[in-house]
Amino acid sequence: MEMRIKEHPILGVQEKEKEVTFFFDGQEIKGYEGEPIAAALKAAGFMVHRYTKKEHKPRGIFCAIGRCTDCVMVVDGKPNVRTCVTPLKEGMQIQTQDGVTALKQMK
Amino acid sequence: MKRYDLIIVGAGPSGLSAAVEAAKRGIQVVVFDENEKPGGQLFKQIHKFFGSKEHKAKIRGFRIGEDLLKEASECGVEVVLNATVIGLYLEKEVTVRIGDAVEHYKGDAIIVASGASENMVTFDGWTLPGVIGAGAAQTMMNLHGVKPGRKILMLGSGNVGLVVSFQLLQCGCDVVALVDAAPHIGGYGVHAAKVARTGVPFYLSHTIVKAEGEDRVTGVRIAEVDDKFQFIPGTEKHFEVDTICLAVGLSPMSQLLKMAGCKMEDNPKKGGQVPICDEMGRTSVEGVFVAGDVSGIEEASSAMIEGRIAGITAAEYLGYMDSIESGQRVKGHEEALEGLRQGMFAPKNRGKKIETTDEGIQISENLLKRGYIADDEIGRYPGIRQAAGVHPVMECTQNIPCNPCQDACPKGCISIGENITSLPIAVEGAECVGCGMCVASCSGQAIFLVDEQAGDGYASVTMPYEFLPLPEVGARGKGLGRDGRPVCEAEVLKVQTAKAFDQTHLLTVKVPVYMAMKARFFVAD
Amino acid sequence: MCKINDRSRNIGQYIPAPDDDMIICRCEEVTKGEIRRAVHAGLYTITEIRRYLRAGMGLCQGQTCAKLVKGIVAKELGVSPAELEPAGSRAPMRPIEMEVFGNERAQGR
């Protein structure tokens, strides 16, 4: 995962909690427990968190501190969850949000 | 409803500092913070802070945060996290969302230290994934260890834009350009210079035309603007990027105070809507105090002092000390705060273009427009001196409140004097031993050790280096000029790492003699 | 009455601009053109604009767009943003589910 910073010149090797598996639109992905869902998705290279209700435009991380609410997704069935401030847990089901529901996946 | 003597909103630098001062006097104090971790933005600040010893200068922000947390816990401050204050009502009633419920609290006094939020600008495509705030970039890379992007364009040349650009470089991102619509760089010249010398081009009087991409950013177009901020046709430039970072200022997050009925004002010098308050942090509502960015955008260093003052003032209000004692206790803090509010970047000078230093030296126009001092400009500053043997060269050219270099030199080679904002002077006759403490202590990374006669026909330049991988002795590469362009062949002679340097490594490189005053960065081949 | 809000003052016609399609309020997807037209329709205060267009009334409660909206309205009215009264502040300051908002715990923790 090349988006992860392995060693930082000032912060050194950043310690992570244990590795967990979660699901993004059904796809199995690895991340670290306790890190924001948004960080795990970013590290895995996913940037689109939702499509807007009126214009159906893609949105992703914008403020990353829970203020702008642009990064909301459907988490374990619950919509409008701010993924930048919600810690990742083993087995979480994360879905791209479309308006206020989960995006229907094309088969 | 639960009652506290003092309720503080926000566990950032000002809120925690206020809590410490109050708790020291035996006040029952609780701090609510909506985040998972305390410290506000301090833990994202990995650079060394400016100021003097009393302002914790040359200590990195996150370490100051660690110390503050330790102090708070030793004083018995109760910090409640994941606790969002959602309302502040008459009689100082506070509603807080904790978990799945809303809880009610009453404070005999309230200190609001809610900080600031980022400003944004609009352009075609600004809602695309990949356009992020500079704060988001800092959060991703410095807290969560994830790179915000691979190729990044930064919009905004204030201190946040400059510092975050450098941090992006440190974590291995490629910063393709630093852009600002203003004609001059808004932040410290030293912050700009350390970015420019790595080769990042600056585009002042430029702004974003369009963020390109379908479902994420794939590129960006910028163009030059005239003095009315209108695009000049034919000046467009294109960059392939996956991320655009916005650092266009902060606004006080003062809504709670407005809700509480405090008299407000819109003050552009303070960054927007702020409560009207005195220098002690007293608002128009008795018992409601403010500290930090919520009362006017400044730095974390001043926020911490404002917090201390507000904590003492609240203690007096609550009857835990008399006005004589509080006056005495506040005095030192006020002086420290006054020290930080000096110089060219003082709040009172916001928006002004300053052309000359207090010493009467012309500010480098190149520094303001391109981020670096031109070779023919550097000689006019008092920190630059030609001398036999190894000696410090201080490329500090603006009056900012900062003086660790003066204390760092055990031999007295560097003098700033009484006035903390004066430019450092290379003291005649003092003998440099080449220890490098000044190089590592300079928060602006603006000090170099130069030895024009280091060896037969070559000179040595010792520079601060905060990147990975650290080059090894004997590594060959290019010496880069202040503008980030390769100017000569260079070879690493020495790499120094010490606890006292605090992660700033000292790289000594061998360059041709005529490059001693020009080569300021090193890239290995 | 505040001079800015004097509806008999002539603020000129609404003139379409090339960037009228620009999204300003990211949550409720309100464009610059909609805000400009609303001003010319007689909605001079930020509070009115919020109620009329829902700009700043979405999930983030105007955290991102408040300053932008203020700037657009001020420009349309020919005044400086600092002269405009900002929108009212009221609880809840952050997005909150109704079931949580309604779940009051009176005794504290």
XYZ file of C-alpha atoms in Angstrom:
741
model
C 0.000 0.000 0.000
C 2.084 2.847 -1.255
C -0.179 5.608 0.096
C 0.811 4.576 3.614
C 3.787 6.471 4.990
C 6.104 3.696 6.157
C 8.645 5.858 7.897
C 8.341 9.576 8.494
C 11.428 11.792 8.898
C 9.977 13.485 11.986
C 7.367 11.099 13.336
C 9.344 7.918 12.672
C 7.562 4.632 12.137
C 3.923 5.222 12.915
C 2.384 2.605 15.121
C -0.902 1.149 14.003
C -3.499 -0.953 15.731
C -4.127 -4.457 14.437
C -4.958 -5.068 10.806
C -8.633 -5.679 10.108
C -10.745 -6.635 7.116
C -13.708 -4.536 6.035
C -15.952 -4.348 3.009
C -16.286 -1.449 0.590
C -19.298 -1.950 -1.678
C -18.846 -5.666 -1.077
C -15.142 -5.707 -1.891
C -12.846 -7.024 0.836
C -10.209 -4.483 1.939
C -7.616 -4.342 4.694
C -7.174 -1.440 7.049
C -6.134 -0.757 10.619
C -8.494 -0.869 13.532
C -9.335 2.520 14.962
C -8.122 4.616 12.076
C -10.824 6.700 10.381
C -12.716 4.793 7.690
C -11.730 7.581 5.286
C -8.015 7.004 5.949
C -8.341 3.285 5.247
C -10.198 3.962 1.984
C -7.658 6.596 0.960
C -4.789 4.209 1.658
C -6.516 1.617 -0.516
C -6.854 4.180 -3.305
C -10.612 4.843 -3.146
C -11.639 8.464 -3.378
C -15.363 8.610 -4.187
C -17.414 8.386 -1.004
C -20.805 9.400 -2.304
C -22.856 10.888 -5.115
C -24.955 13.942 -4.349
C -28.724 13.876 -4.314
C -29.596 16.647 -6.776
C -26.821 16.588 -9.345
C -25.402 13.123 -8.772
C -21.862 14.448 -8.488
C -19.026 12.543 -6.771
C -17.670 13.704 -3.424
C -14.877 12.528 -1.189
C -12.716 13.687 1.698
C -12.701 17.472 1.990
C -12.013 18.689 5.542
C -11.094 15.353 7.186
C -12.055 16.608 10.655
C -15.790 16.054 10.704
C -16.889 19.562 9.807
C -17.833 19.570 6.138
C -19.792 16.286 6.058
C -18.755 15.697 2.445
C -17.226 12.275 3.167
C -20.392 10.686 4.515
C -21.161 7.107 3.504
C -23.471 4.292 4.448
C -21.763 2.445 7.313
C -23.283 -0.820 8.495
C -26.561 0.243 6.943
C -26.629 3.717 8.491
C -26.397 6.646 6.040
C -24.726 10.058 6.552
C -21.887 8.694 8.667
C -18.848 10.991 8.628
C -16.137 8.545 7.607
C -13.277 10.916 8.465
C -14.102 10.746 12.174
C -15.568 7.258 12.441
C -13.093 4.584 13.550
C -12.726 1.469 11.447
C -13.751 -1.872 12.929
C -13.349 -5.455 11.818
C -16.001 -6.562 9.346
C -17.530 -3.118 8.754
C -19.750 -2.804 5.705
C -19.020 0.507 4.001
C -21.143 1.528 1.018
C -20.932 4.416 -1.403
C -23.818 6.743 -0.598
C -26.152 7.851 -3.373
C -28.279 10.734 -2.144
C -29.158 9.362 1.277
C -29.165 5.645 0.525
C -26.545 3.125 -0.563
C -25.523 3.172 -4.205
C -27.056 0.263 -6.110
C -24.207 -1.827 -7.437
C -24.188 -2.793 -11.103
C -23.964 -6.512 -11.471
C -28.107 18.838 35.100
C -24.598 18.714 36.459
C -22.865 21.846 37.715
C -19.211 22.760 37.305
C -17.307 25.832 38.449
C -15.880 26.169 34.979
C -16.763 24.581 31.663
C -14.308 24.882 28.791
C -15.310 24.222 25.206
C -12.410 22.826 23.200
C -9.336 20.864 24.334
C -6.952 22.528 21.907
C -3.930 24.637 22.891
C -5.954 27.502 24.388
C -8.637 25.412 26.078
C -6.143 23.087 27.758
C -3.943 25.990 28.848
C -6.957 27.702 30.395
C -7.961 24.477 32.139
C -4.479 24.060 33.619
C -4.466 27.578 35.078
C -7.941 27.129 36.539
C -7.326 23.641 37.921
C -4.117 24.833 39.621
C -6.313 27.065 41.803
C -8.508 24.168 42.835
C -11.331 25.015 40.478
C -13.567 22.163 39.424
C -13.128 22.308 35.664
C -14.324 20.157 32.778
C -13.211 20.418 29.159
C -15.455 19.134 26.381
C -14.031 18.334 22.964
C -15.809 16.861 19.990
C -12.737 14.992 18.796
C -11.536 11.529 19.658
C -8.223 12.906 20.882
C -7.316 16.097 22.752
C -4.816 18.704 21.601
C -6.722 20.369 18.785
C -4.454 21.026 15.847
C -1.205 20.802 17.872
C -0.597 17.146 17.061
C -0.589 17.893 13.342
C 2.137 20.498 13.754
C 5.404 18.681 13.209
C 7.542 21.770 12.606
C 9.500 23.642 15.234
C 7.655 26.645 16.631
C 8.898 30.217 16.493
C 9.273 32.636 19.369
C 11.577 32.671 22.356
C 12.139 30.208 25.198
C 9.003 31.337 27.062
C 6.966 30.612 23.919
C 8.487 27.119 23.658
C 10.381 28.092 20.532
C 12.263 25.431 18.560
C 10.061 22.718 20.055
C 7.875 20.864 17.570
C 4.135 21.445 17.881
C 3.196 17.871 18.698
C 5.742 17.756 21.512
C 4.274 20.959 22.951
C 0.927 19.146 22.742
C 2.311 16.148 24.656
C 3.674 18.441 27.388
C 0.383 20.299 27.649
C -1.592 17.062 27.999
C 0.788 15.887 30.697
C 0.454 19.171 32.556
C -3.342 19.007 32.300
C -3.493 15.496 33.644
C -1.116 16.335 36.514
C -3.378 19.240 37.486
C -6.394 16.959 37.498
C -8.163 18.539 34.543
C -11.152 16.466 33.450
C -11.237 16.201 29.661
C -14.306 14.605 28.085
C -13.700 13.519 24.489
C -16.183 12.666 21.750
C -18.297 15.277 23.491
C -19.783 17.833 21.131
C -21.089 21.039 22.632
C -24.201 21.703 20.587
C -25.641 24.642 22.468
C -24.726 27.439 24.890
C -27.737 29.057 26.509
C -28.642 31.791 28.951
C -27.309 31.366 32.476
C -24.393 29.451 30.998
C -26.228 26.244 30.404
C -24.396 23.942 28.022
C -25.843 21.038 26.058
C -23.391 18.353 25.039
C -23.840 15.390 22.769
C -22.106 12.436 24.373
C -22.660 9.058 22.764
C -26.323 8.624 21.933
C -27.638 11.276 24.299
C -27.701 14.999 24.916
C -26.592 16.008 28.385
C -27.079 19.290 30.224
C -24.434 21.091 32.216
C -24.280 24.377 34.030
C -21.067 26.304 34.427
C -20.583 29.210 36.799
C -18.097 30.366 34.205
C -17.537 29.308 30.607
C -14.437 29.588 28.451
C -15.090 29.081 24.776
C -11.929 27.921 23.006
C -13.522 26.378 19.952
C -10.828 27.414 17.499
C -11.281 28.082 13.833
C -12.481 26.507 10.624
C -10.902 26.676 7.208
C -11.984 29.119 4.546
C -12.638 27.798 1.079
C -12.565 29.213 -2.427
C -14.678 28.168 -5.366
C -13.509 27.281 -8.858
C -14.761 25.031 -11.586
C -14.502 21.491 -10.212
C -13.930 22.443 -6.560
C -16.314 19.756 -5.340
C -14.393 16.893 -6.997
C -12.840 14.226 -4.779
C -9.162 15.157 -4.560
C -9.786 18.822 -3.761
C -9.106 19.013 -0.025
C -8.408 21.515 2.697
C -4.822 21.931 3.876
C -5.995 20.832 7.296
C -7.267 17.616 5.759
C -3.824 17.013 4.263
C -2.165 17.555 7.652
C -4.656 15.271 9.337
C -4.165 12.472 6.822
C -0.378 12.534 6.747
C 0.591 13.557 10.270
C -2.105 11.846 12.317
C -3.120 8.875 10.226
C 0.070 8.168 8.272
C -1.591 8.252 4.873
C -0.347 10.414 2.021
C -3.035 12.876 0.904
C -2.013 12.345 -2.722
C 0.918 11.665 -5.010
C 1.101 14.875 -7.031
C -0.278 17.901 -5.295
C -0.894 21.545 -6.090
C -1.138 23.901 -3.121
C -3.312 27.007 -3.287
C -2.393 29.576 -0.658
C 0.961 31.000 0.390
C 0.158 31.925 3.973
C 2.013 30.089 6.731
C -0.444 27.187 6.575
C 0.055 26.721 2.830
C 3.826 26.942 3.174
C 4.144 24.710 6.225
C 1.791 22.068 4.828
C 3.625 22.100 1.486
C 6.856 21.338 3.308
C 5.159 18.584 5.306
C 3.807 17.065 2.082
C 7.365 16.967 0.742
C 8.541 15.401 3.996
C 6.094 12.519 3.748
C 7.120 11.821 0.174
C 4.500 13.638 -1.909
C 5.365 15.613 -4.995
C 4.301 19.262 -4.672
C 4.086 20.472 -8.276
C 3.353 24.135 -7.578
C 2.426 26.609 -4.892
C -0.147 29.101 -6.147
C -1.647 32.268 -4.687
C -3.890 34.930 -6.197
C -2.167 37.572 -4.088
C 0.854 39.289 -5.631
C 3.034 38.509 -2.592
C 3.652 35.498 -0.390
C 1.553 35.828 2.733
C 3.561 33.716 5.176
C 7.058 33.871 6.605
C 9.830 34.179 4.041
C 11.807 31.441 5.796
C 8.909 28.986 5.401
C 8.713 29.876 1.697
C 12.468 29.567 1.252
C 12.666 26.033 2.632
C 9.968 24.938 0.157
C 11.453 26.849 -2.788
C 14.945 25.416 -2.328
C 13.629 21.898 -2.854
C 12.483 22.963 -6.319
C 8.776 23.741 -5.830
C 7.810 26.584 -8.189
C 5.763 29.497 -6.802
C 3.067 31.147 -8.888
C 1.979 34.378 -7.260
C -0.824 36.435 -8.865
C -2.154 33.112 -10.124
C -5.203 31.134 -9.205
C -7.055 27.980 -10.177
C -9.173 28.084 -13.322
C -10.397 24.528 -13.189
C -9.928 21.243 -11.408
C -10.095 18.609 -14.103
C -11.451 15.098 -13.825
C -14.640 13.068 -14.024
C -14.969 11.368 -10.662
C -11.698 12.569 -9.134
C -9.041 15.188 -9.771
C -6.708 14.288 -12.625
C -5.305 17.713 -13.409
C -5.519 21.412 -12.720
C -5.347 24.563 -14.797
C -4.127 27.797 -13.290
C -3.821 31.267 -14.815
C -2.390 34.626 -13.918
C -4.742 37.260 -12.524
C -4.586 41.042 -12.848
C -4.827 43.448 -9.917
C -8.628 43.041 -9.941
C -8.209 39.247 -9.689
C -9.472 38.696 -13.254
C -7.820 35.995 -15.365
C -5.354 37.266 -17.949
C -5.983 35.463 -21.268
C -3.100 33.394 -22.581
C -1.474 32.796 -19.192
C -2.918 29.351 -18.486
C -0.686 26.598 -17.160
C -1.584 22.961 -16.737
C -0.409 20.443 -14.141
C -1.141 16.775 -13.843
C -2.140 16.256 -10.232
C -4.345 13.947 -8.202
C -4.806 16.368 -5.322
C -5.429 20.081 -4.914
C -4.892 21.485 -1.458
C -6.627 24.670 -0.333
C -4.993 26.861 2.304
C -6.843 30.129 2.028
C -7.183 31.221 5.602
C -9.167 30.468 8.708
C -12.318 31.853 10.273
C -13.095 31.909 13.994
C -15.686 29.290 14.930
C -17.676 31.693 17.059
C -21.272 30.542 16.583
C -21.594 29.335 20.186
C -20.759 32.801 21.469
C -23.291 34.429 19.237
C -25.814 31.927 20.478
C -24.912 32.787 24.081
C -25.754 36.404 23.370
C -22.246 37.837 23.307
C -21.815 41.078 21.381
C -20.123 40.196 18.103
C -18.238 42.109 15.449
C -17.038 41.333 11.980
C -13.350 42.117 12.112
C -11.316 41.273 8.995
C -8.048 41.638 10.949
C -9.235 38.856 13.270
C -10.485 36.649 10.447
C -14.249 37.240 10.596
C -17.021 37.076 13.197
C -15.553 37.377 16.672
C -16.970 38.197 20.087
C -16.074 41.639 21.307
C -13.714 40.964 24.205
C -11.043 42.667 26.276
C -7.419 41.568 26.543
C -8.328 39.236 29.430
C -10.769 37.317 27.236
C -13.932 38.738 28.877
C -16.874 38.902 26.484
C -19.937 41.139 26.875
C -21.693 38.344 28.791
C -20.508 38.159 32.376
C -18.741 34.895 33.110
C -18.262 33.937 29.476
C -14.650 34.120 28.335
C -12.797 33.354 25.122
C -9.285 32.293 24.186
C -7.455 31.246 21.055
C -8.487 31.446 17.426
C -12.184 31.855 18.225
C -11.413 35.404 19.358
C -9.152 36.187 16.405
C -6.956 34.072 14.164
C -3.346 33.834 15.353
C -0.848 31.068 16.058
C -0.964 28.156 18.483
C 1.732 29.861 20.577
C -0.448 32.901 21.213
C -3.514 30.707 21.717
C -1.754 28.942 24.598
C -0.936 32.239 26.290
C -4.450 33.580 25.748
C -5.728 30.379 27.323
C -3.571 30.925 30.418
C -4.845 34.486 30.730
C -8.491 33.429 30.316
C -8.015 30.655 32.900
C -6.609 33.107 35.451
C -9.318 35.659 34.695
C -12.037 33.041 35.122
C -10.449 32.022 38.439
C -10.692 35.606 39.615
C -14.284 35.858 38.411
C -15.136 32.715 40.370
C -13.568 34.162 43.496
C -10.557 31.860 43.655
C -8.134 34.763 43.683
C -8.316 38.503 44.130
C -7.714 41.041 41.418
C -4.238 41.869 42.719
C -3.081 38.274 42.425
C -4.693 37.772 39.033
C -3.146 40.996 37.804
C 0.291 39.789 38.864
C -0.199 36.384 37.331
C -1.498 37.734 34.067
C 1.298 40.276 33.679
C 4.000 37.854 32.554
C 1.653 36.193 30.096
C 0.654 39.537 28.647
C 4.273 40.428 28.075
C 4.897 37.086 26.378
C 1.853 37.624 24.179
C 2.972 41.124 23.311
C 6.324 39.656 22.259
C 4.625 37.334 19.796
C 2.531 40.137 18.337
C 5.547 42.089 17.130
C 7.165 42.288 13.767
C 6.081 42.338 10.177
C 3.464 39.626 10.526
C 1.828 41.027 13.662
C -1.980 41.029 13.585
C -1.915 44.808 13.227
C 0.056 44.517 9.999
C -2.235 41.939 8.421
C -2.757 42.689 4.755
C -0.004 45.299 4.626
C 2.952 44.944 2.316
C 6.098 45.795 4.201
C 8.987 46.873 2.017
C 11.815 47.345 4.472
C 12.941 45.720 7.704
C 13.146 47.597 11.007
C 16.856 47.851 10.252
C 16.019 49.756 7.067
C 17.020 46.944 4.710
C 14.923 46.364 1.656
C 12.893 43.129 1.718
C 13.778 40.825 -1.148
C 11.217 41.179 -3.902
C 12.158 37.708 -5.116
C 11.380 36.279 -1.703
C 7.914 37.824 -1.799
C 7.178 36.729 -5.350
C 9.107 33.489 -5.867
C 9.863 32.244 -2.394
C 13.612 32.656 -2.460
C 16.219 35.364 -2.090
C 18.239 35.955 -5.241
C 21.988 35.459 -5.091
C 22.619 39.201 -5.575
C 20.210 40.143 -2.763
C 21.439 37.910 0.038
C 24.544 39.948 0.884
C 22.611 42.907 2.248
C 21.355 41.173 5.398
C 23.265 41.352 8.711
C 23.337 37.578 9.191
C 25.481 37.133 6.107
C 29.190 37.596 6.505
C 32.231 36.322 4.710
C 34.835 34.977 7.103
C 37.767 32.632 7.209
C 36.964 29.163 8.487
C 33.597 27.743 9.347
C 30.938 30.303 10.258
C 27.163 30.620 10.447
C 25.196 32.283 7.672
C 21.754 33.421 8.830
C 19.406 33.851 5.904
C 16.744 35.386 8.107
C 15.531 38.509 6.359
C 12.210 39.540 7.884
C 11.366 40.836 11.354
C 9.598 37.935 13.015
C 9.385 37.247 16.762
C 11.954 34.480 17.056
C 15.338 34.153 18.745
C 16.455 30.556 19.510
C 19.564 30.961 17.334
C 20.966 33.535 19.720
C 20.753 31.133 22.667
C 21.831 28.138 20.612
C 25.353 29.349 19.886
C 27.697 28.540 22.788
C 30.296 30.923 21.361
C 28.130 34.016 20.989
C 28.463 34.165 17.215
C 24.831 35.161 16.754
C 23.136 38.198 18.210
C 19.533 39.300 18.040
C 19.610 41.591 21.031
C 16.815 42.912 23.188
C 14.228 43.148 20.455
C 13.005 39.656 19.612
C 12.064 40.648 16.068
C 15.467 42.019 15.072
C 17.363 40.238 12.334
C 20.175 38.024 13.628
C 23.636 39.541 13.321
C 26.823 37.595 12.683
C 29.011 38.848 15.550
C 32.462 40.018 14.480
C 35.314 38.338 16.302
C 33.287 35.526 17.862
C 34.728 32.187 16.881
C 32.436 29.530 15.426
C 33.332 25.957 16.371
C 30.992 24.437 13.796
C 28.813 22.627 16.353
C 25.717 23.153 14.233
C 23.390 23.930 17.142
C 22.246 27.105 15.379
C 21.416 25.188 12.204
C 19.249 22.707 14.098
C 17.678 25.349 16.336
C 16.436 27.633 13.602
C 12.702 26.976 13.261
C 12.828 28.584 9.836
C 15.679 26.325 8.654
C 17.440 29.473 7.542
C 20.881 28.983 9.095
C 23.780 27.313 7.297
C 27.366 26.734 8.281
C 29.691 27.736 5.508
C 33.414 27.132 5.214
C 34.886 28.611 2.074
C 38.248 26.928 2.656
C 37.094 23.536 3.872
C 39.691 21.781 1.733
C 41.820 22.051 -1.306
C 39.725 24.055 -3.757
C 36.383 23.246 -2.239
C 33.965 24.710 0.264
C 31.588 23.011 2.656
C 27.993 23.915 3.386
C 26.134 22.456 6.358
C 22.384 22.529 5.962
C 19.331 21.371 7.917
C 17.807 18.220 6.445
C 14.450 16.735 7.446
C 13.770 14.225 4.706
C 14.101 10.500 4.137
C 16.135 8.715 3.058
C 18.987 10.423 4.775
C 21.933 10.557 2.360
C 25.047 8.685 3.397
C 28.560 10.057 3.667
C 30.164 9.908 0.252
C 26.836 10.147 -1.588
C 27.110 12.234 -4.719
C 24.445 14.471 -6.109
C 23.553 18.014 -6.995
C 23.743 21.144 -4.941
C 20.555 23.167 -5.436
C 20.399 26.930 -5.260
C 17.883 28.889 -3.198
C 15.595 28.724 -6.222
C 15.730 24.915 -6.222
C 17.686 24.660 -9.455
C 20.806 22.478 -9.616
C 23.883 24.700 -9.478
C 26.775 22.290 -8.974
C 28.006 18.785 -8.241
C 28.009 18.018 -4.541
C 29.220 15.255 -2.265
C 28.114 14.488 1.273
C 31.021 14.946 3.691
C 29.222 14.483 6.987
C 25.802 13.579 8.349
C 25.092 14.567 11.932
C 22.199 13.366 14.022
C 21.807 14.241 17.675
C 19.102 14.250 20.296
C 19.591 17.989 20.755
C 18.919 18.516 17.052
C 15.471 16.925 17.463
C 15.135 15.141 14.106
C 16.772 17.925 12.162
C 19.781 16.234 10.625
C 22.791 18.256 9.577
C 24.095 17.504 6.161
C 27.539 18.822 5.289
C 28.213 18.824 1.577
C 31.276 19.589 -0.460
C 30.736 22.169 -3.196
C 33.016 24.297 -5.400
C 34.290 27.376 -3.557
C 32.284 29.798 -5.707
C 29.118 27.918 -4.743
C 29.577 28.331 -0.976
C 27.076 31.181 -0.838
C 24.732 29.683 -3.416
C 24.188 25.949 -2.795
C 21.497 25.506 -0.142
C 19.985 22.060 -0.689
C 21.166 18.638 -1.733
C 19.606 15.919 -3.863
C 21.363 12.625 -4.287
C 21.818 11.286 -7.821
C -34.192 49.648 9.959
C -30.742 48.811 8.774
C -29.959 50.629 5.536
C -28.680 47.477 3.851
C -32.048 45.829 4.259
C -33.988 48.741 2.784
C -35.848 46.990 -0.010
C -36.679 50.269 -1.760
C -32.987 50.771 -2.504
C -32.109 50.130 -6.139
C -29.564 47.329 -6.380
C -29.887 47.041 -10.149
C -30.903 44.126 -12.312
C -29.754 40.542 -11.997
C -27.215 40.030 -14.765
C -26.367 36.397 -15.579
C -22.687 35.531 -15.062
C -20.619 32.679 -16.509
C -20.011 31.158 -13.076
C -23.667 31.118 -12.009
C -23.625 27.310 -12.138
C -20.894 27.089 -9.501
C -21.961 25.085 -6.457
C -21.589 27.226 -3.336
C -23.404 25.243 -0.666
C -21.908 21.787 -1.086
C -24.445 20.000 1.110
C -27.652 21.349 -0.390
C -26.143 21.942 -3.841
C -27.127 25.582 -4.114
C -25.474 27.522 -6.933
C -24.080 31.011 -7.080
C -26.740 31.962 -9.640
C -29.531 30.860 -7.325
C -28.129 32.985 -4.518
C -27.682 36.004 -6.781
C -31.201 35.684 -8.143
C -32.595 35.342 -4.633
C -31.029 38.657 -3.652
C -32.655 40.338 -6.620
C -35.928 38.698 -5.652
C -35.713 40.707 -2.431
C -34.020 38.341 0.021
C -31.338 40.554 1.507
C -30.365 38.820 4.739
C -28.385 35.617 5.201
C -31.182 34.227 7.348
C -33.671 34.790 4.533
C -31.341 33.211 1.983
C -30.921 30.172 4.216
C -34.654 29.697 4.564
C -35.404 30.413 0.899
C -32.678 28.310 -0.740
C -31.554 26.026 2.115
C -28.003 27.263 1.516
C -26.164 26.522 4.765
C -29.040 24.396 6.082
C -27.663 20.989 5.140
C -25.643 18.464 7.080
C -22.692 20.758 7.774
C -24.905 23.687 8.800
C -23.026 26.249 6.758
C -19.620 25.383 8.167
C -18.097 25.485 4.688
C -20.229 27.943 2.718
C -21.270 30.617 5.238
C -18.454 32.975 4.309
C -18.888 32.300 0.584
C -22.642 32.988 0.692
C -22.037 36.158 2.672
C -19.539 37.350 0.086
C -21.943 36.740 -2.812
C -24.900 38.442 -1.119
C -22.749 41.412 -0.100
C -21.444 41.858 -3.622
C -24.953 41.748 -5.045
C -26.066 44.374 -2.533
C -22.996 46.503 -3.178
C -21.811 46.423 0.444
C -18.828 44.902 2.240
C -19.338 41.414 3.736
C -18.460 42.803 7.173
C -21.579 44.986 7.065
C -23.915 42.022 6.634
C -25.495 40.465 9.663
C -24.502 36.773 9.703
C -27.116 34.077 10.068
C -28.479 33.376 13.512
C -26.725 30.759 15.648
C -28.677 28.080 17.371
C -28.384 24.542 18.562
C -27.504 21.980 17.432
C -24.105 23.247 16.281
C -23.291 19.937 14.624
C -25.346 17.401 12.673
C -27.142 15.120 15.079
C -29.677 12.348 14.618
C -33.195 13.148 15.818
C -33.211 10.092 18.073
C -30.074 11.404 19.804
C -31.322 14.982 19.907
C -34.490 13.795 21.564
C -32.663 11.592 24.038
C -31.936 14.054 26.821
C -30.094 12.806 29.846
C -30.843 15.287 32.573
C -28.481 14.048 35.257
C -25.184 14.395 33.463
C -22.795 11.547 33.252
